[in-house]
Amino acid sequence: MGRSHAGRNCGDYGEVMGMENPSEPPGTALTPDEWRGKEIFFRNFHTKFTYSWDTGVAIGHFLEALKGGKIVGRSCSGCNRVLVPPRMFCELCFRPTDDWIDVLDTGVVNTFSISYVNNDASRREQPLFVAVINIDGASPGMGFLHLLGEVDAGQIHVGMKVRAKWKPAHERTGAITDISYFKPSEGL
Amino acid sequence: MRKVAVIGAGMTKFRHRMLETGRELSFEASRAALDSARMDIKNVDSVVLGSAPDAFDGLHMKGEYLLDGAGGSGKPYTRVYVGGGTGVFIPAAAWWHVASGVSDVVLAVGEEKMSPLQPHPQYAFWSIFDQFLERPLGVTLLWIFSLEMRRYMSVYGIKEEDIALVAVKNKGNAMDHPSAQLPMRITVDDVMKSEPICTPVKRLDVSPTSDGAAALVLASEDVARKYTDDPVWITGVGWNVDTTFWTNRDLCYPEYVEKAAMMAYKMAGISNPGKEIDFAEVYDPFDYKELHHMEGLQLAKRGEAPKMTREGVTQRDGDLPINPSGGLLGVGNPIAAAGVMKVAELFWQLRGEAGRRQVKKPVHRGLAQAWGDLMQVGTVVIMER
Ligand SMILES: [Zn+2]
């Protein structure tokens, strides 16, 4: 397959656009029939990589705290922030952070979405409620991504107060999913 | 610093799936740009290429793979990468090659072939998220856009219908772009009734995934004057990257885009961007992003870009045309190539060569901007004639 490439110079399109046979940009678009119908050659390949990531100092401690049913942050006396998620250094002051701080397992919905798709763009059977939660006890605007539960789609709103719904202690593994989701903490 | 001109531009079609490999697409765009500059590869001192995650192609060392197609073989060659911001970062990086005196002529190439990854290119984006805090939740790229769009709407009281006007405008503008993948005449109602993906994001709020390439030729002043009587100058470049802890910043406003723009405005001697920029190619992978970025770029006050859009200011015949090309929403979104396409549009508009896309008012200064990574990078190029 191939086509002639008259008119590679896109800058001339302005001059040729009104003509009967305007030159066409290079490149050969495939129709779904052409590529699904195997009318052209493909080489298919599948690979699988396996990783084992060190959780590191800051996130390792954060995950350990989640296993114990707590959310922790890290304070920086340079800028007086409480960082959640925690890090061992402050990117603004560019110095080591100082102390571990227990923050609350409550917070406020900063923003939310109702997701109808999976990460491969396929459709979900049940929508997922996702949100950025600003965590109480952290510096203003500091929070993390999580899910919402025990709430109807139409009730979710920015500013909604929420509380972590923890997995039972024996099911926790030191993962972000030790919190099953956040649920409304007071009357909607 | 030396003056830097753009003297040629070229691009392929943008399509969901193309026959050509990324290397072949790179060649077609690069050859077109050289032809438009009336140059050959022997005139090129160095090459800057950009392409987004290797995971689309399943080819590591993608920069090296694309080298021959981008004309970089046996030359000083650099691949740059800042996610979705890459496309406008490519000419910025090419600019410093020439401004510094390291090179007289630089070929700047953006390439993306997203279609190989199955079942959908979106799957590649899963690997940009934090492996401890975000991936276990089943995160998708669409989440961050929908979360940002909601935050923007919530803080400024913006309606989905006003955001939809951007999709209507850009897909309509793309009717006049010969490379366009999704040129369409649609209505706000069509956008509102399109399938919800991640609320408030609906199908027609989103740009498509694409294959394509685009390229520019940059030259020093003395070389540019030999090849053309009519060079277009790059007078400002800026870029800025914030932390990947995206849940720690207020998504209602892109401060890093403001910082990138301020860097470029300072270089270009611009103190009142809303008055001094004649038109702009603003990054629009989603319709709300155009509005969000106009505000970050100081082309609109915070929360007021929807009003300007509603009043027609951003149409091709308006006072501040935005995305006369048709943008990513209409022309397509082969990521790094899409950003280069925006800078190419500045080149064609400033030279009065944009044909039916030509904005109505006379234009002397345009701005192109891209955005990306984990909602953390802004890249800006300002061009003048
Ligand atoms: Zn600090």
PDB file of C-alpha atoms in Angstrom, chain A residues 60-128:
ATOM      1  CA  GLY A  60       6.969   2.542  53.802  1.00  0.00           C
ATOM      2  CA  HIS A  61       6.192   4.219  57.129  1.00  0.00           C
ATOM      3  CA  PHE A  62       2.897   5.591  55.764  1.00  0.00           C
ATOM      4  CA  LEU A  63       1.811   2.098  54.674  1.00  0.00           C
ATOM      5  CA  GLU A  64       2.871   0.617  58.020  1.00  0.00           C
ATOM      6  CA  ALA A  65       0.698   3.218  59.754  1.00  0.00           C
ATOM      7  CA  LEU A  66      -2.256   2.349  57.488  1.00  0.00           C
ATOM      8  CA  LYS A  67      -1.876  -1.258  58.576  1.00  0.00           C
ATOM      9  CA  GLY A  68      -2.263  -0.008  62.136  1.00  0.00           C
ATOM     10  CA  GLY A  69      -5.379   1.975  61.227  1.00  0.00           C
ATOM     11  CA  LYS A  70      -3.742   5.431  61.190  1.00  0.00           C
ATOM     12  CA  ILE A  71      -2.872   8.068  58.609  1.00  0.00           C
ATOM     13  CA  VAL A  72       0.458   9.830  59.152  1.00  0.00           C
ATOM     14  CA  GLY A  73       2.110  12.873  57.653  1.00  0.00           C
ATOM     15  CA  ARG A  74       5.509  14.461  57.911  1.00  0.00           C
ATOM     16  CA  SER A  75       6.170  17.981  59.169  1.00  0.00           C
ATOM     17  CA  CYS A  76       8.616  20.512  57.786  1.00  0.00           C
ATOM     18  CA  SER A  77       9.671  23.272  60.165  1.00  0.00           C
ATOM     19  CA  GLY A  78      11.066  25.236  57.219  1.00  0.00           C
ATOM     20  CA  CYS A  79       7.657  25.973  55.691  1.00  0.00           C
ATOM     21  CA  ASN A  80       5.468  24.782  58.596  1.00  0.00           C
ATOM     22  CA  ARG A  81       3.635  22.300  56.385  1.00  0.00           C
ATOM     23  CA  VAL A  82       2.337  18.854  57.311  1.00  0.00           C
ATOM     24  CA  LEU A  83       2.880  16.773  54.180  1.00  0.00           C
ATOM     25  CA  VAL A  84       0.378  14.052  53.268  1.00  0.00           C
ATOM     26  CA  PRO A  85       1.437  11.794  51.592  1.00  0.00           C
ATOM     27  CA  PRO A  86       4.635  12.054  53.665  1.00  0.00           C
ATOM     28  CA  ARG A  87       8.128  12.495  52.257  1.00  0.00           C
ATOM     29  CA  MET A  88      11.505  12.482  53.979  1.00  0.00           C
ATOM     30  CA  PHE A  89      12.484  15.780  52.371  1.00  0.00           C
ATOM     31  CA  CYS A  90      10.608  18.986  51.605  1.00  0.00           C
ATOM     32  CA  GLU A  91      10.731  19.832  47.905  1.00  0.00           C
ATOM     33  CA  LEU A  92      10.205  23.545  48.597  1.00  0.00           C
ATOM     34  CA  CYS A  93      12.758  24.059  51.401  1.00  0.00           C
ATOM     35  CA  PHE A  94      14.934  21.282  50.007  1.00  0.00           C
ATOM     36  CA  ARG A  95      15.854  20.060  53.443  1.00  0.00           C
ATOM     37  CA  PRO A  96      15.009  16.918  55.441  1.00  0.00           C
ATOM     38  CA  THR A  97      11.529  16.951  56.990  1.00  0.00           C
ATOM     39  CA  ASP A  98      11.388  16.837  60.794  1.00  0.00           C
ATOM     40  CA  ASP A  99       8.734  14.717  62.494  1.00  0.00           C
ATOM     41  CA  TRP A 100       6.040  12.130  61.982  1.00  0.00           C
ATOM     42  CA  ILE A 101       2.595  13.581  62.679  1.00  0.00           C
ATOM     43  CA  ASP A 102      -0.579  11.596  63.262  1.00  0.00           C
ATOM     44  CA  VAL A 103      -3.279  13.218  61.140  1.00  0.00           C
ATOM     45  CA  LEU A 104      -6.981  12.274  61.220  1.00  0.00           C
ATOM     46  CA  ASP A 105      -8.776   9.657  59.171  1.00  0.00           C
ATOM     47  CA  THR A 106     -11.366  12.242  58.199  1.00  0.00           C
ATOM     48  CA  GLY A 107     -11.318  14.824  55.455  1.00  0.00           C
ATOM     49  CA  VAL A 108     -13.164  16.799  52.815  1.00  0.00           C
ATOM     50  CA  VAL A 109     -13.888  15.922  49.177  1.00  0.00           C
ATOM     51  CA  ASN A 110     -11.750  18.320  47.141  1.00  0.00           C
ATOM     52  CA  THR A 111     -13.076  17.010  43.829  1.00  0.00           C
ATOM     53  CA  PHE A 112     -14.693  13.800  42.573  1.00  0.00           C
ATOM     54  CA  SER A 113     -15.704  11.823  39.517  1.00  0.00           C
ATOM     55  CA  ILE A 114     -17.940   8.897  38.674  1.00  0.00           C
ATOM     56  CA  SER A 115     -15.900   6.581  36.491  1.00  0.00           C
ATOM     57  CA  TYR A 116     -17.554   4.360  33.906  1.00  0.00           C
ATOM     58  CA  VAL A 117     -14.278   3.056  32.465  1.00  0.00           C
ATOM     59  CA  ASN A 118     -11.436   0.745  33.419  1.00  0.00           C
ATOM     60  CA  ASN A 119      -7.795   1.606  32.837  1.00  0.00           C
ATOM     61  CA  ASP A 120      -7.828  -0.143  29.448  1.00  0.00           C
ATOM     62  CA  ALA A 121     -10.751   2.111  28.401  1.00  0.00           C
ATOM     63  CA  SER A 122     -13.249  -0.769  28.615  1.00  0.00           C
ATOM     64  CA  ARG A 123     -16.623  -0.022  30.177  1.00  0.00           C
ATOM     65  CA  ARG A 124     -17.249  -0.837  33.865  1.00  0.00           C
ATOM     66  CA  GLU A 125     -20.394  -2.718  34.848  1.00  0.00           C
ATOM     67  CA  GLN A 126     -20.713  -0.667  38.036  1.00  0.00           C
ATOM     68  CA  PRO A 127     -19.396   2.907  38.099  1.00  0.00           C
ATOM     69  CA  LEU A 128     -16.631   3.704  40.576  1.00  0.00           C
TER      70      LEU A 128
END
